[in-house]
Amino acid sequence: MAVRNIRQIGDGMLKKKCREIKEITPRIKELIEDMKETMYEANGVGLAAPQVGVLKRVVVIDVGEGPLVLINPRLLETAGEQTGEEGCLSVPGKYGIVSRPMYVKFEAWNENMEHVVLEGEELFARAVCHEIDHLEGQMYVEKTVDGLHDVEYEEDDE
Ligand code: ZN
């Protein structure tokens, strides 16, 4: 496993639509493991493959309940709305206020290419929407209500 370099805003990779994954190859397995390690190293709650320069539809998410690997994720249903702070490992030191659904139901395939249907609310719903946007080449900075703000770091960050 290896920590990969996270692409920063302005990198063309972050604006491209990603391709579906058809089968789990050793390379995809390695990508998934590297993405988890990269996400944890950066203290993120989610990471999408284009953020490490790979244009494939795979994301990893951990909102505090353990890592979740989502391959070819697709929203099936959304409900409600939440408006709150959102950040991105590709836009370090910044955050913005973004409205997202409060609830999402989605399908995806796991690391063994088994089809799963999952649902969640609040931070998890926000993370799923944020990461699926990455797979479409979209970033949250285009969805903020009032632009980007600087993060005020707490003492033991960094
Ligand atoms: Zn992001």
mmCIF file of C-alpha atoms and ligand atoms in Angstrom:
data_model
loop_
_atom_site.group_PDB
_atom_site.id
_atom_site.type_symbol
_atom_site.label_atom_id
_atom_site.label_comp_id
_atom_site.label_asym_id
_atom_site.label_seq_id
_atom_site.Cartn_x
_atom_site.Cartn_y
_atom_site.Cartn_z
ATOM 1 C CA MET A 1 0.000 0.000 0.000
ATOM 2 C CA ALA A 2 1.051 3.531 -0.589
ATOM 3 C CA VAL A 3 -0.174 7.009 0.091
ATOM 4 C CA ARG A 4 -0.878 8.671 -3.247
ATOM 5 C CA ASN A 5 -0.525 12.290 -4.185
ATOM 6 C CA ILE A 6 -3.854 14.162 -3.881
ATOM 7 C CA ARG A 7 -4.626 16.327 -6.901
ATOM 8 C CA GLN A 8 -5.403 19.925 -6.024
ATOM 9 C CA ILE A 9 -8.113 22.193 -7.402
ATOM 10 C CA GLY A 10 -7.096 23.471 -10.828
ATOM 11 C CA ASP A 11 -5.828 20.027 -11.864
ATOM 12 C CA GLY A 12 -7.645 18.953 -15.048
ATOM 13 C CA MET A 13 -8.181 15.422 -13.686
ATOM 14 C CA LEU A 14 -10.749 16.804 -11.246
ATOM 15 C CA LYS A 15 -12.949 18.059 -14.093
ATOM 16 C CA LYS A 16 -13.248 14.810 -16.000
ATOM 17 C CA LYS A 17 -16.042 12.277 -15.959
ATOM 18 C CA CYS A 18 -14.919 8.873 -14.681
ATOM 19 C CA ARG A 19 -15.397 5.480 -16.314
ATOM 20 C CA GLU A 20 -17.318 2.573 -14.803
ATOM 21 C CA ILE A 21 -15.426 -0.336 -13.319
ATOM 22 C CA LYS A 22 -16.344 -3.657 -14.914
ATOM 23 C CA GLU A 23 -14.237 -6.038 -12.858
ATOM 24 C CA ILE A 24 -11.931 -6.045 -9.868
ATOM 25 C CA THR A 25 -8.382 -6.460 -11.113
ATOM 26 C CA PRO A 26 -5.244 -6.510 -8.935
ATOM 27 C CA ARG A 27 -4.679 -2.915 -10.026
ATOM 28 C CA ILE A 28 -8.132 -1.861 -8.831
ATOM 29 C CA LYS A 29 -7.542 -3.667 -5.522
ATOM 30 C CA GLU A 30 -4.306 -1.786 -5.088
ATOM 31 C CA LEU A 31 -6.015 1.483 -5.990
ATOM 32 C CA ILE A 32 -8.698 0.880 -3.330
ATOM 33 C CA GLU A 33 -6.129 0.093 -0.624
ATOM 34 C CA ASP A 34 -4.062 3.134 -1.569
ATOM 35 C CA MET A 35 -7.157 5.355 -1.544
ATOM 36 C CA LYS A 36 -8.050 4.244 1.995
ATOM 37 C CA GLU A 37 -4.522 4.887 3.191
ATOM 38 C CA THR A 38 -4.429 8.270 1.448
ATOM 39 C CA MET A 39 -7.781 9.294 2.950
ATOM 40 C CA TYR A 40 -6.727 8.356 6.492
ATOM 41 C CA GLU A 41 -3.318 9.982 6.130
ATOM 42 C CA ALA A 42 -5.072 13.235 5.142
ATOM 43 C CA ASN A 43 -7.762 12.914 7.857
ATOM 44 C CA GLY A 44 -10.531 12.979 5.258
ATOM 45 C CA VAL A 45 -13.994 11.427 5.427
ATOM 46 C CA GLY A 46 -14.022 10.576 1.731
ATOM 47 C CA LEU A 47 -11.854 10.301 -1.345
ATOM 48 C CA ALA A 48 -12.693 9.710 -4.999
ATOM 49 C CA ALA A 49 -10.348 8.082 -7.525
ATOM 50 C CA PRO A 50 -9.927 11.204 -9.716
ATOM 51 C CA GLN A 51 -8.438 12.920 -6.653
ATOM 52 C CA VAL A 52 -5.503 10.537 -6.978
ATOM 53 C CA GLY A 53 -5.441 10.904 -10.750
ATOM 54 C CA VAL A 54 -7.422 7.786 -11.719
ATOM 55 C CA LEU A 55 -10.536 8.353 -13.832
ATOM 56 C CA LYS A 56 -12.532 5.387 -12.539
ATOM 57 C CA ARG A 57 -15.792 5.286 -10.606
ATOM 58 C CA VAL A 58 -14.583 4.287 -7.169
ATOM 59 C CA VAL A 59 -14.787 6.170 -3.876
ATOM 60 C CA VAL A 60 -13.895 5.425 -0.269
ATOM 61 C CA ILE A 61 -15.822 6.962 2.627
ATOM 62 C CA ASP A 62 -15.381 6.776 6.382
ATOM 63 C CA VAL A 63 -17.576 9.022 8.493
ATOM 64 C CA GLY A 64 -16.406 7.298 11.664
ATOM 65 C CA GLU A 65 -17.976 3.893 11.153
ATOM 66 C CA GLY A 66 -15.163 2.184 9.273
ATOM 67 C CA PRO A 67 -14.164 2.340 5.630
ATOM 68 C CA LEU A 68 -16.754 1.848 2.928
ATOM 69 C CA VAL A 69 -15.734 1.171 -0.676
ATOM 70 C CA LEU A 70 -18.257 2.193 -3.318
ATOM 71 C CA ILE A 71 -17.769 1.140 -6.924
ATOM 72 C CA ASN A 72 -19.974 2.666 -9.632
ATOM 73 C CA PRO A 73 -22.200 4.359 -6.997
ATOM 74 C CA ARG A 74 -25.492 5.821 -8.210
ATOM 75 C CA LEU A 75 -28.153 7.740 -6.296
ATOM 76 C CA LEU A 76 -31.575 6.092 -6.310
ATOM 77 C CA GLU A 77 -33.495 8.400 -4.030
ATOM 78 C CA THR A 78 -32.930 11.587 -2.050
ATOM 79 C CA ALA A 79 -35.059 13.416 0.503
ATOM 80 C CA GLY A 80 -34.921 16.544 2.611
ATOM 81 C CA GLU A 81 -32.174 19.117 2.684
ATOM 82 C CA GLN A 82 -29.223 20.050 4.868
ATOM 83 C CA THR A 83 -27.140 23.177 4.521
ATOM 84 C CA GLY A 84 -23.750 23.182 6.150
ATOM 85 C CA GLU A 85 -19.993 23.250 5.951
ATOM 86 C CA GLU A 86 -18.235 21.138 3.397
ATOM 87 C CA GLY A 87 -14.567 20.696 2.594
ATOM 88 C CA CYS A 88 -12.470 18.647 0.229
ATOM 89 C CA LEU A 89 -8.993 17.133 0.367
ATOM 90 C CA SER A 90 -8.375 18.709 -3.057
ATOM 91 C CA VAL A 91 -9.098 22.182 -1.657
ATOM 92 C CA PRO A 92 -6.999 22.232 1.523
ATOM 93 C CA GLY A 93 -7.530 24.912 4.131
ATOM 94 C CA LYS A 94 -10.929 25.942 2.764
ATOM 95 C CA TYR A 95 -14.560 25.195 3.357
ATOM 96 C CA GLY A 96 -17.869 26.335 1.924
ATOM 97 C CA ILE A 97 -21.551 26.191 2.787
ATOM 98 C CA VAL A 98 -23.370 23.725 0.553
ATOM 99 C CA SER A 99 -26.930 22.387 0.471
ATOM 100 C CA ARG A 100 -27.260 18.630 0.088
ATOM 101 C CA PRO A 101 -30.042 16.084 0.587
ATOM 102 C CA MET A 102 -30.555 15.040 4.218
ATOM 103 C CA TYR A 103 -31.198 11.455 3.144
ATOM 104 C CA VAL A 104 -29.836 9.385 0.276
ATOM 105 C CA LYS A 105 -30.480 5.883 -0.956
ATOM 106 C CA PHE A 106 -27.990 4.599 -3.486
ATOM 107 C CA GLU A 107 -26.660 1.517 -5.165
ATOM 108 C CA ALA A 108 -23.042 0.539 -5.593
ATOM 109 C CA TRP A 109 -20.789 -2.488 -5.856
ATOM 110 C CA ASN A 110 -18.421 -3.454 -3.072
ATOM 111 C CA GLU A 111 -14.803 -4.631 -3.260
ATOM 112 C CA ASN A 112 -16.013 -8.100 -4.260
ATOM 113 C CA MET A 113 -18.233 -6.641 -7.002
ATOM 114 C CA GLU A 114 -21.356 -7.554 -5.039
ATOM 115 C CA HIS A 115 -24.306 -5.249 -5.627
ATOM 116 C CA VAL A 116 -25.406 -3.334 -2.532
ATOM 117 C CA VAL A 117 -28.178 -0.840 -1.837
ATOM 118 C CA LEU A 118 -27.449 1.475 1.069
ATOM 119 C CA GLU A 119 -29.017 4.493 2.690
ATOM 120 C CA GLY A 120 -27.913 7.139 5.122
ATOM 121 C CA GLU A 121 -28.430 10.606 6.476
ATOM 122 C CA GLU A 122 -26.601 13.749 7.534
ATOM 123 C CA LEU A 123 -22.786 13.637 7.165
ATOM 124 C CA PHE A 124 -22.901 10.283 5.408
ATOM 125 C CA ALA A 125 -25.460 11.547 2.868
ATOM 126 C CA ARG A 126 -23.340 14.665 2.322
ATOM 127 C CA ALA A 127 -20.185 12.590 1.794
ATOM 128 C CA VAL A 128 -21.880 10.255 -0.699
ATOM 129 C CA CYS A 129 -23.169 13.199 -2.761
ATOM 130 C CA HIS A 130 -19.797 14.970 -2.618
ATOM 131 C CA GLU A 131 -17.892 11.887 -3.794
ATOM 132 C CA ILE A 132 -20.368 11.008 -6.567
ATOM 133 C CA ASP A 133 -19.973 14.583 -7.808
ATOM 134 C CA HIS A 134 -16.217 13.975 -8.101
ATOM 135 C CA LEU A 135 -16.911 11.040 -10.417
ATOM 136 C CA GLU A 136 -18.804 13.450 -12.671
ATOM 137 C CA GLY A 137 -15.956 15.939 -12.654
ATOM 138 C CA GLN A 138 -17.788 18.305 -10.324
ATOM 139 C CA MET A 139 -16.501 19.961 -7.180
ATOM 140 C CA TYR A 140 -18.325 21.458 -4.227
ATOM 141 C CA VAL A 141 -16.729 24.859 -4.816
ATOM 142 C CA GLU A 142 -19.238 25.395 -7.654
ATOM 143 C CA LYS A 143 -22.154 24.725 -5.289
ATOM 144 C CA THR A 144 -21.377 26.946 -2.313
ATOM 145 C CA VAL A 145 -23.931 29.552 -1.266
ATOM 146 C CA ASP A 146 -21.309 32.238 -0.581
ATOM 147 C CA GLY A 147 -17.946 31.073 -1.870
ATOM 148 C CA LEU A 148 -14.972 29.645 -0.011
ATOM 149 C CA HIS A 149 -13.814 30.475 3.500
ATOM 150 C CA ASP A 150 -10.519 29.822 5.252
ATOM 151 C CA VAL A 151 -10.483 27.029 7.808
ATOM 152 C CA GLU A 152 -9.391 28.152 11.260
ATOM 153 C CA TYR A 153 -7.141 25.315 12.349
ATOM 154 C CA GLU A 154 -7.294 24.062 15.895
ATOM 155 C CA GLU A 155 -4.024 23.748 17.732
ATOM 156 C CA ASP A 156 -3.358 20.063 17.262
ATOM 157 C CA ASP A 157 -4.263 19.956 13.590
ATOM 158 C CA GLU A 158 -1.373 19.471 11.149
HETATM 159 ZN ZN ZN B 1 -13.785 16.254 -2.457
#
